[in-house]
């Protein structure tokens, strides 16, 4: 597609439920990143994929968070047993070019609200 | 470790005023430096970048110079417009382990320009 697509754009869930967030990167982009942006805060790195593997998952805040990527394309971020502190905008970005200083292309994010 | 510190907002200016948003960084190795912008209701997008010391990135009238001696990458614009109202994020990227590198962000500075 023309850009990075994320779905849903908004998600309201009850505390304790599981949620899945989806990211469709730009076609051909091998690197894919997930970030979290809490209200009034900066971007917090969660996980990075190179192809289908995740060389850096150091930002995942707890074992309730997991992510996978298949076909070097779509990625899903899963949050189990959601807590109110999980409320945030979850941003996905992809990068091509093969160079570490290539720019990231961001989706519009999924706004997650845990009630 | 690697980190980015940028001036806290919000910043409110009148149209045609001069803008400076300060950004300093700490990094191992030789980072590339970026400014990203998030307009209301839109995703983050790259504004400008610089990949080595003394490089100047520029776009849409904005400029930033990579200063290794002061570890800074301050964003400037000589005459802001109402349409520049947005949140601005300073970021750095350092290659590691042969990967495409992570992007580490500052907390963001919200700019409001009044007519």
Coordinates of C-alpha atoms in Angstrom, one line a residue:
Chain A
X1 CA 0.0 0.0 0.0
X2 CA 0.9 3.7 0.0
X3 CA 1.8 3.9 3.6
X4 CA 1.8 2.0 6.9
X5 CA -1.7 0.9 7.9
X6 CA -2.8 0.1 11.5
X7 CA -6.0 -1.3 12.7
X8 CA -8.2 -0.7 14.5
X9 CA -7.7 3.0 14.8
X10 CA -9.5 3.0 18.2
X11 CA -10.0 0.2 20.6
X12 CA -11.9 0.3 24.0
X13 CA -11.6 -2.7 26.1
X14 CA -12.3 -3.8 29.6
X15 CA -9.6 -4.4 32.1
X16 CA -8.5 -8.1 32.0
X17 CA -9.4 -8.7 28.4
X18 CA -6.9 -9.5 25.6
X19 CA -6.4 -7.2 22.6
X20 CA -4.7 -7.6 19.2
X21 CA -3.3 -4.7 17.3
X22 CA -2.4 -5.0 13.6
X23 CA 0.2 -3.3 11.5
X24 CA 0.5 -3.5 7.7
X25 CA 3.9 -2.1 6.7
X26 CA 4.9 -0.6 3.4
X27 CA 5.4 -3.4 0.9
X28 CA 9.0 -4.4 0.8
X29 CA 10.1 -2.8 4.0
X30 CA 12.1 -5.4 6.0
X31 CA 12.3 -3.6 9.3
X32 CA 9.2 -3.0 11.5
X33 CA 9.0 -1.2 14.8
X34 CA 6.3 -0.9 17.5
X35 CA 6.3 2.1 19.8
X36 CA 3.9 3.2 22.6
X37 CA 3.0 6.8 23.2
X38 CA 1.3 7.6 26.5
X39 CA -0.7 10.8 26.8
X40 CA 1.8 13.7 27.0
X41 CA 4.8 11.5 26.8
X42 CA 7.4 10.7 24.2
X43 CA 7.6 7.5 22.1
X44 CA 8.6 4.4 24.0
X45 CA 10.2 1.7 22.0
X46 CA 8.6 -1.8 22.4
X47 CA 10.0 -4.2 19.8
X48 CA 11.8 -4.3 16.4
X49 CA 11.5 -6.9 13.7
X50 CA 14.1 -7.6 11.0
X51 CA 12.2 -9.8 8.6
X52 CA 10.1 -12.2 10.7
X53 CA 12.6 -12.3 13.6
X54 CA 12.8 -9.8 16.5
X55 CA 16.5 -9.0 17.3
X56 CA 15.4 -6.5 19.9
X57 CA 12.4 -6.9 22.1
X58 CA 13.9 -5.2 25.1
X59 CA 11.1 -2.6 25.3
X60 CA 8.2 -4.9 25.9
X61 CA 7.1 -3.8 29.4
X62 CA 6.0 -7.2 30.7
X63 CA 5.2 -10.8 29.6
X64 CA 1.7 -9.7 28.9
X65 CA 3.0 -8.1 25.8
X66 CA 4.0 -10.2 22.7
X67 CA 4.4 -9.6 19.0
X68 CA 4.9 -11.6 15.9
X69 CA 5.4 -10.9 12.2
X70 CA 4.7 -13.3 9.3
X71 CA 5.6 -13.3 5.7
X72 CA 7.9 -10.3 6.3
X73 CA 4.8 -8.3 6.2
X74 CA 1.9 -8.0 8.7
X75 CA 2.7 -7.7 12.4
X76 CA 0.4 -8.2 15.4
X77 CA 1.0 -6.8 18.9
X78 CA -1.0 -8.8 21.5
X79 CA -1.6 -7.5 25.0
X80 CA -3.0 -10.1 27.4
X81 CA -5.0 -9.3 30.5
X82 CA -5.0 -5.6 29.8
X83 CA -4.5 -3.1 32.6
X84 CA -5.4 0.6 32.7
X85 CA -1.8 1.6 32.5
X86 CA -1.8 0.0 29.0
X87 CA -3.9 2.8 27.7
X88 CA -1.9 4.6 25.1
X89 CA -1.5 5.1 21.4
X90 CA 0.4 2.2 19.8
X91 CA 2.4 3.2 16.8
X92 CA 3.9 1.0 14.1
X93 CA 6.6 2.1 11.7
X94 CA 8.5 0.4 8.9
X95 CA 11.8 1.1 7.2
X96 CA 13.4 0.0 4.0
X97 CA 16.6 1.0 2.3
X98 CA 18.8 -1.4 4.3
X99 CA 20.6 1.5 6.0
X100 CA 20.4 2.3 9.7
X101 CA 19.8 6.0 9.1
X102 CA 16.9 5.6 6.7
X103 CA 13.8 7.3 7.9
X104 CA 10.9 5.4 9.6
X105 CA 7.5 5.6 8.0
X106 CA 4.8 5.7 10.7
X107 CA 1.2 4.6 10.7
X108 CA -1.5 6.7 12.4
X109 CA -1.6 4.5 15.4
X110 CA -4.1 2.5 17.4
X111 CA -5.6 4.4 20.4
X112 CA -6.2 1.8 23.1
X113 CA -8.4 2.7 26.1
X114 CA -8.6 0.2 29.0
X115 CA -11.6 0.9 31.2
Chain B
X1 CA 23.2 4.3 27.0
X2 CA 21.6 6.3 24.2
X3 CA 19.1 9.0 25.0
X4 CA 17.6 12.2 23.7
X5 CA 16.6 15.2 25.8
X6 CA 14.5 18.0 24.3
X7 CA 13.1 21.2 25.7
X8 CA 9.8 20.8 27.5
X9 CA 6.7 22.5 26.0
X10 CA 4.3 23.7 25.2
X11 CA 5.8 26.5 23.2
X12 CA 3.4 29.3 22.1
X13 CA 4.6 31.8 19.5
X14 CA 3.0 34.5 17.3
X15 CA 3.1 34.1 13.6
X16 CA 6.4 35.2 12.0
X17 CA 8.3 34.7 15.3
X18 CA 11.7 32.9 15.4
X19 CA 11.6 29.3 16.7
X20 CA 14.2 27.3 18.5
X21 CA 13.5 23.9 20.0
X22 CA 16.6 22.6 21.9
X23 CA 17.7 19.0 21.6
X24 CA 20.7 17.3 23.1
X25 CA 21.7 13.6 22.9
X26 CA 23.9 11.0 24.5
X27 CA 25.0 8.2 22.3
X28 CA 27.7 5.5 21.9
X29 CA 29.2 5.4 18.5
X30 CA 28.1 7.8 15.8
X31 CA 24.4 8.4 15.6
X32 CA 22.3 9.9 12.9
X33 CA 19.9 12.6 14.1
X34 CA 16.4 13.3 13.1
X35 CA 13.5 15.7 13.7
X36 CA 10.0 14.2 13.3
X37 CA 6.8 16.1 13.3
X38 CA 3.3 15.1 14.3
X39 CA 0.5 17.4 12.9
X40 CA -2.9 17.3 14.7
X41 CA -4.7 14.1 13.7
X42 CA -1.8 12.8 11.6
X43 CA 1.0 10.2 12.1
X44 CA 4.6 11.1 12.7
X45 CA 6.6 12.0 9.6
X46 CA 10.2 12.8 9.0
X47 CA 10.9 16.6 9.0
X48 CA 14.7 16.5 8.5
X49 CA 17.8 14.5 9.3
X50 CA 21.6 14.8 9.5
X51 CA 23.9 11.8 9.4
X52 CA 27.3 13.1 10.4
X53 CA 28.9 15.9 12.4
X54 CA 28.5 19.4 11.0
X55 CA 25.7 18.3 8.5
X56 CA 22.7 20.6 8.3
X57 CA 19.3 19.1 7.7
X58 CA 16.6 21.4 6.2
X59 CA 13.1 21.2 5.1
X60 CA 10.0 23.5 4.9
X61 CA 12.1 26.4 6.3
X62 CA 13.3 24.4 9.3
X63 CA 17.0 23.7 9.9
X64 CA 19.0 21.8 12.4
X65 CA 22.8 21.4 12.5
X66 CA 24.5 18.3 13.9
X67 CA 26.9 19.6 16.6
X68 CA 29.2 16.9 17.9
X69 CA 31.1 19.1 20.2
X70 CA 28.0 20.1 22.1
X71 CA 26.0 16.9 21.3
X72 CA 23.1 19.0 20.1
X73 CA 20.7 19.1 17.2
X74 CA 18.6 22.2 17.8
X75 CA 15.6 22.9 15.5
X76 CA 15.2 26.4 14.2
X77 CA 12.9 28.3 11.9
X78 CA 13.2 32.0 11.1
X79 CA 9.5 32.8 10.7
X80 CA 6.8 30.3 11.9
X81 CA 3.4 30.0 10.5
X82 CA 0.1 28.8 12.0
X83 CA 0.4 25.7 9.9
X84 CA 3.6 24.8 11.8
X85 CA 1.5 24.1 14.9
X86 CA 2.4 20.4 15.8
X87 CA 4.4 18.3 18.1
X88 CA 8.1 18.0 17.2
X89 CA 10.2 15.0 18.2
X90 CA 14.0 14.8 18.2
X91 CA 15.4 11.3 17.6
X92 CA 18.6 9.5 17.1
X93 CA 19.5 6.2 15.4
X94 CA 22.6 4.1 16.1
X95 CA 23.5 1.0 14.2
X96 CA 24.2 -2.0 16.3
X97 CA 24.8 -5.6 15.8
X98 CA 24.4 -5.4 12.1
X99 CA 20.8 -4.5 12.4
X100 CA 19.0 -1.5 10.9
X101 CA 19.1 0.3 14.1
X102 CA 16.5 1.5 16.6
X103 CA 15.2 5.0 16.7
X104 CA 15.2 6.7 20.2
X105 CA 12.9 9.6 20.7
X106 CA 12.8 12.6 22.9
X107 CA 9.5 13.4 24.7
X108 CA 8.3 15.8 22.1
X109 CA 7.7 19.6 22.2
X110 CA 4.2 20.9 21.4
X111 CA 4.3 24.1 19.3
X112 CA 1.3 26.4 19.0
X113 CA 1.5 29.3 16.6
X114 CA -1.1 32.1 17.0
X115 CA -2.2 34.3 14.1

